[in-house]
CSV table of C-alpha atoms in Angstrom, one decimal:
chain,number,residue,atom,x,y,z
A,5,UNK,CA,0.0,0.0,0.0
A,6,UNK,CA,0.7,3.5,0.2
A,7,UNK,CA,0.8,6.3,2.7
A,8,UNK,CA,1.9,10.0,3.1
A,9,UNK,CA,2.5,12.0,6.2
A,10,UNK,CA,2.1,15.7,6.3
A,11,UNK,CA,1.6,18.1,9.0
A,12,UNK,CA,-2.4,18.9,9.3
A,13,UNK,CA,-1.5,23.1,10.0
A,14,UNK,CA,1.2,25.6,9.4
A,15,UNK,CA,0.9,29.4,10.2
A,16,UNK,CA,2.6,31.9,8.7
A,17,UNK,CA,2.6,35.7,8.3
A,18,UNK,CA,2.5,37.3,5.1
A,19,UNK,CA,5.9,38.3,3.2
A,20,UNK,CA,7.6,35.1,4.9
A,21,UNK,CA,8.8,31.5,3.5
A,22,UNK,CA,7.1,28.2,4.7
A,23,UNK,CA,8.6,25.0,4.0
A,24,UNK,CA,5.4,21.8,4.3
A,25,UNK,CA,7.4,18.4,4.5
A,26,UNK,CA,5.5,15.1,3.4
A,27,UNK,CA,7.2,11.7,3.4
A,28,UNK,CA,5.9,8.8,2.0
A,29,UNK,CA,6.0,5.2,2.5
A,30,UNK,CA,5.2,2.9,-1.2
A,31,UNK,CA,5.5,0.5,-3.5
A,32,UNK,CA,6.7,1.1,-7.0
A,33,UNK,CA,7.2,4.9,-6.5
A,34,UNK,CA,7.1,7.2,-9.6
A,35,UNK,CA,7.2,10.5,-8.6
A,36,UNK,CA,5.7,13.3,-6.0
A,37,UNK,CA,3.0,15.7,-6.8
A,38,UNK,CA,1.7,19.0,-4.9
A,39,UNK,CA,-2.1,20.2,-5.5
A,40,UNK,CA,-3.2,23.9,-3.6
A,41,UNK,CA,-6.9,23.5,-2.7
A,42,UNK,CA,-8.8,26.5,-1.4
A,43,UNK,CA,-11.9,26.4,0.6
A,44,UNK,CA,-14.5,25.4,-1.4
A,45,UNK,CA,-12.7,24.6,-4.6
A,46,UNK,CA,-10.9,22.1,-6.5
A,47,UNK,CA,-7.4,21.0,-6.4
A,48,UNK,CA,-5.0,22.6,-8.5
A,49,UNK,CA,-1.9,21.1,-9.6
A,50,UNK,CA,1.2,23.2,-8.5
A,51,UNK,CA,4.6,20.7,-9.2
A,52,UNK,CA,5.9,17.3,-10.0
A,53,UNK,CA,8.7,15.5,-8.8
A,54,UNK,CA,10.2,12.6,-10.7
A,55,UNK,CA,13.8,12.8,-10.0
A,56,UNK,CA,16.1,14.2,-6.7
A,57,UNK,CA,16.2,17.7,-7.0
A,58,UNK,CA,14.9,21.2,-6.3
A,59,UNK,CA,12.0,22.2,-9.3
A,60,UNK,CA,10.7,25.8,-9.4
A,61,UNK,CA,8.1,27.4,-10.7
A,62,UNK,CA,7.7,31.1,-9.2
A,63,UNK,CA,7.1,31.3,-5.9
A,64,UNK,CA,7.2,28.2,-5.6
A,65,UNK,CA,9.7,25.2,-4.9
A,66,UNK,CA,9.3,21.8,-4.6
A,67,UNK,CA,12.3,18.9,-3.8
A,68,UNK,CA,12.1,15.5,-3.7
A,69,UNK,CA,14.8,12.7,-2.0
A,70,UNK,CA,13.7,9.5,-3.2
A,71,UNK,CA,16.5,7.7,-0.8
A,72,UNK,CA,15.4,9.6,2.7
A,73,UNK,CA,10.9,9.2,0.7
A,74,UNK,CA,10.8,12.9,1.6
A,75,UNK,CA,9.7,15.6,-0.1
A,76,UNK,CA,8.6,19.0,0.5
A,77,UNK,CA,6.8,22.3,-0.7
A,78,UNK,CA,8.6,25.7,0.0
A,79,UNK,CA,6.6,29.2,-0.9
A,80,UNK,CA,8.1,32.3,-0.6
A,81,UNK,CA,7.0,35.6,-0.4
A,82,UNK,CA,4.1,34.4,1.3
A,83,UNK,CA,0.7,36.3,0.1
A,84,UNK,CA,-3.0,36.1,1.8
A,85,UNK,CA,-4.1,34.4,-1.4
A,86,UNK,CA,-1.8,31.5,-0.4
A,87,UNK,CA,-3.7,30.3,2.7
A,88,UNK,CA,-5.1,27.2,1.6
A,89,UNK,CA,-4.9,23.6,1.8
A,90,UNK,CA,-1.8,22.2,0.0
A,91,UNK,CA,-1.9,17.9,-0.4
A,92,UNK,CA,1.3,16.0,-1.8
A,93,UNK,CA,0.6,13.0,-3.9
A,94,UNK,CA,2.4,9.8,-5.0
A,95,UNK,CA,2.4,8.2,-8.0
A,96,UNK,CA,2.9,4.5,-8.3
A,97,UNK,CA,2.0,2.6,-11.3
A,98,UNK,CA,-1.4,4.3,-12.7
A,99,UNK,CA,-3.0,5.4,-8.9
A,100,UNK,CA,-2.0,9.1,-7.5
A,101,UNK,CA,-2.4,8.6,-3.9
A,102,UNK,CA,-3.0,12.0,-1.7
A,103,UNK,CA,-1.7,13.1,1.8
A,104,UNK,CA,-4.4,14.1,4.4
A,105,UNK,CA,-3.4,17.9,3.0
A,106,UNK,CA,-1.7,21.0,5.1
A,107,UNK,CA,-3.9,24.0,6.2
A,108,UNK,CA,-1.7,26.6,5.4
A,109,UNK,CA,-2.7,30.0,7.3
A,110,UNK,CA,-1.2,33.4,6.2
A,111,UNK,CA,-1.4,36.0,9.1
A,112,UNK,CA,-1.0,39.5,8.1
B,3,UNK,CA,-11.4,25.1,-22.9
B,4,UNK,CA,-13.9,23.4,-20.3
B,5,UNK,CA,-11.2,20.9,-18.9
B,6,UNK,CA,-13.2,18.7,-17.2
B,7,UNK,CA,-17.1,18.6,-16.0
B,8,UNK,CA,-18.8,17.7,-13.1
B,9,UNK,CA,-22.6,17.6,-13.4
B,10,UNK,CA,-24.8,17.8,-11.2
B,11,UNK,CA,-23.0,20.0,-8.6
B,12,UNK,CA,-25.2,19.5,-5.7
B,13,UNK,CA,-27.5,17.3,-4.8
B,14,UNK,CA,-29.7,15.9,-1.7
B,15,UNK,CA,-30.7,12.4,-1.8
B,16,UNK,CA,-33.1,10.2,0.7
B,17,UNK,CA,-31.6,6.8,1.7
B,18,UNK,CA,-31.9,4.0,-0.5
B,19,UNK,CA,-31.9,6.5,-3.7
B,20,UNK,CA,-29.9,6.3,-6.3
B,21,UNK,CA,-27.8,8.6,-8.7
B,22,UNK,CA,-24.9,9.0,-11.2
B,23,UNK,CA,-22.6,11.6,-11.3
B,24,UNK,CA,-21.1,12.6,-15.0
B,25,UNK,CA,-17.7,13.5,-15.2
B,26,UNK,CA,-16.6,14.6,-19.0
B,27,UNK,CA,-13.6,16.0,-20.2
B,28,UNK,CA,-12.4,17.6,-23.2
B,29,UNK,CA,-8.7,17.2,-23.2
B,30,UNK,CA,-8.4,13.5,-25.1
B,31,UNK,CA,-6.9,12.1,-22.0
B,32,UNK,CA,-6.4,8.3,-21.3
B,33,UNK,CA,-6.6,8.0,-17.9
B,34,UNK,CA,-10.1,9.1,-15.4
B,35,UNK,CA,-10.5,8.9,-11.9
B,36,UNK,CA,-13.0,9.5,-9.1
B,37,UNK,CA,-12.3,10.4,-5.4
B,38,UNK,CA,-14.0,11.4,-2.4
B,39,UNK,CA,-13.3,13.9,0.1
B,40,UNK,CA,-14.0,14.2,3.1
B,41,UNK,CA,-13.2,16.6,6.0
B,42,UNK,CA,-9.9,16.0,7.4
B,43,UNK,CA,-9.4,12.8,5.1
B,44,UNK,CA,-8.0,14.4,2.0
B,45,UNK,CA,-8.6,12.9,-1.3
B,46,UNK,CA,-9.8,8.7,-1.3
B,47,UNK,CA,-9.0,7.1,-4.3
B,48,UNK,CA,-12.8,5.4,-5.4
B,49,UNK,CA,-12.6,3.7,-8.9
B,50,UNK,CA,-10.0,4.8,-11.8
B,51,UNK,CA,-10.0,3.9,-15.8
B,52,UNK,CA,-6.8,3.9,-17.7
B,53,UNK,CA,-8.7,3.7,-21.1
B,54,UNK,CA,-12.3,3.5,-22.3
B,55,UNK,CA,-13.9,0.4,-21.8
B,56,UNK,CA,-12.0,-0.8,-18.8
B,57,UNK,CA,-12.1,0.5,-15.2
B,58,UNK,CA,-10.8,-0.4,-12.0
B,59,UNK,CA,-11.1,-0.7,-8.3
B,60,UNK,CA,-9.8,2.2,-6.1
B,61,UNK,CA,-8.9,2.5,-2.2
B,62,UNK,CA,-13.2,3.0,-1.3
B,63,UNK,CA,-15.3,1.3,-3.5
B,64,UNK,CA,-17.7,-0.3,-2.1
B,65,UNK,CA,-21.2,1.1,-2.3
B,66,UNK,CA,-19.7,2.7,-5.9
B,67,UNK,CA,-19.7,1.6,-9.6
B,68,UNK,CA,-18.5,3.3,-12.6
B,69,UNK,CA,-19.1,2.8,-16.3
B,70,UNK,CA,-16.5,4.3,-19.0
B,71,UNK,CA,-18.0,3.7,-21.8
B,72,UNK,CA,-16.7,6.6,-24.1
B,73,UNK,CA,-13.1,8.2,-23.8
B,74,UNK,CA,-14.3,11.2,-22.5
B,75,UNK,CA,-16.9,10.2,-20.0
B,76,UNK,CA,-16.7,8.7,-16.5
B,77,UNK,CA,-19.6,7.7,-14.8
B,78,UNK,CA,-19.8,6.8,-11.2
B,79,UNK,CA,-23.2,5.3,-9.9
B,80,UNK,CA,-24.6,5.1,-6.5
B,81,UNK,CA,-27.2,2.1,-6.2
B,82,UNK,CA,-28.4,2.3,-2.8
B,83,UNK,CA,-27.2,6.0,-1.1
B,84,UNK,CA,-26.2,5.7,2.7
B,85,UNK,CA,-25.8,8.6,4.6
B,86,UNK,CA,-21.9,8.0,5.0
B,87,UNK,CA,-22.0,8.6,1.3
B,88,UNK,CA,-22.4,12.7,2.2
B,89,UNK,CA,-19.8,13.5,0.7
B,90,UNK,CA,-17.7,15.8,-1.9
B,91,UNK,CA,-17.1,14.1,-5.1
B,92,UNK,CA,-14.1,15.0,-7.3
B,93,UNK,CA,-13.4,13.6,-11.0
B,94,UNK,CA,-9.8,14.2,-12.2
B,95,UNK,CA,-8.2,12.9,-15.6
B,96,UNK,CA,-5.0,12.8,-16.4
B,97,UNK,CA,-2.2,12.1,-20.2
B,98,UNK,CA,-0.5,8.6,-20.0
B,99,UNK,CA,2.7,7.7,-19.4
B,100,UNK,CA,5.8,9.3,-17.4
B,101,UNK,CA,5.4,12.6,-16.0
B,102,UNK,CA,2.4,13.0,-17.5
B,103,UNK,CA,0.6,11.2,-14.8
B,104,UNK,CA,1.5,13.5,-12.1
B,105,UNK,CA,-0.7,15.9,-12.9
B,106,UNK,CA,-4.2,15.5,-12.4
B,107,UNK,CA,-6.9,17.7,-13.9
B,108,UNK,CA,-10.0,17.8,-11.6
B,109,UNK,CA,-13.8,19.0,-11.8
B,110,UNK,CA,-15.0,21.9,-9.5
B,111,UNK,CA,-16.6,19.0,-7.4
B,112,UNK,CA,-20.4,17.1,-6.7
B,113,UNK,CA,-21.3,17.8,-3.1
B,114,UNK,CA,-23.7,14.9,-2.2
B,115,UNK,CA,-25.9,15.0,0.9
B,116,UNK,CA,-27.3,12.2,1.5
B,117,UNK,CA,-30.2,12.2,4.5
């Protein structure tokens, strides 16, 4: 089977960089996704993961370590408009499976 | 571009009902999936089809079928609702193959009551 750990909350104020760590545990592993959710809304695909490394896209960073089945989320230059949930996803073989997602709150 | 198309959006149903939710999408893909969410449980796998005509069992199925009878289409069918069926409904596609698979394309989301 397959599981993913991920903290359920993380504050932060606006202007700031927050870092949301997920590790996994699974068979026949492919590569890590992230997804932002807001409330209400569907998930949107942010980054993918299918090799060590550091992958940006604006604001936002995502790095994966396949040996240590970590990976994690960074946004910088935190903005209100980021407070949301945020769910990292595995791939093996043809099923994505998602994390339990990280409330991410941005204080002014 | 509509991506893809949830329909209905909301919906109340008595127990023992039934239903189908559509889920279309317009961007040729291979593979179709349908998940549930529920608060503080994130996204459960239900049923999944990696091409038309075939489909497959997911992490929660039971209670659930699915019919993909056209590329584009993914049905998933409710025969009998229970009120632990209340939930929020998502249908997500995604390309074959590689990367490709690592990036879902979801609906806006069914929100099913059931009472």
């Amino acid at each position: 089977g397959q599981s993913l750990e991920q903290p359920s909350e993380v504050t932060a104020v606006e202007g700031a960089i927050v870092q949301i760590n997920c590790t996994y545990q699974t068979s026949g592993f492919y590569g890590l996704s992230w997804y932002q959710q807001h409330d209400g809304g569907a998930p949107t695909f942010l980054s993918y993961n299918g090799l060590d490394g550091l992958e940006e896209t604006g604001r936002f960073s995502s790095f994966l370590s396949r040996s240590d089945s970590y990976g994690y989320l960074l946004l910088q230059e935190l903005q209100m408009k980021d407070s949301a949930s945020y769910f990292c996803a595995v791939k093996g073989s043809y099923i994505p499976t998602f994390g339990r997602g990280t409330s991410l709150i941005v204080h002014p | 571009n509509a991506g893809v198309t949830q329909t209905p959006k909301f919906r109340v149903l008595k127990t023992g009902q039934s239903m189908t939710l559509l889920c279309a999408q317009d961007m040729n893909h291979e593979y179709m999936y349908w998940y549930r969410q529920d608060p503080g449980m994130g996204l459960r796998l239900i049923h999944y089809s990696v091409g038309e005509g075939t489909t497959a069992k997911g992490e929660v199925p039971d209670g659930y079928n699915v019919s993909r009878l056209k590329k584009q289409n993914f049905l998933l069918g409710l025969e009998s609702a229970a009120p632990s069926q209340t939930s929020v409904y998502f249908c997500a596609s995604s390309r074959s193959g590689g990367a490709a698979l690592g990036e879902l394309f979801f609906g806006e989301g069914s929100r099913l009551t059931v009472l």
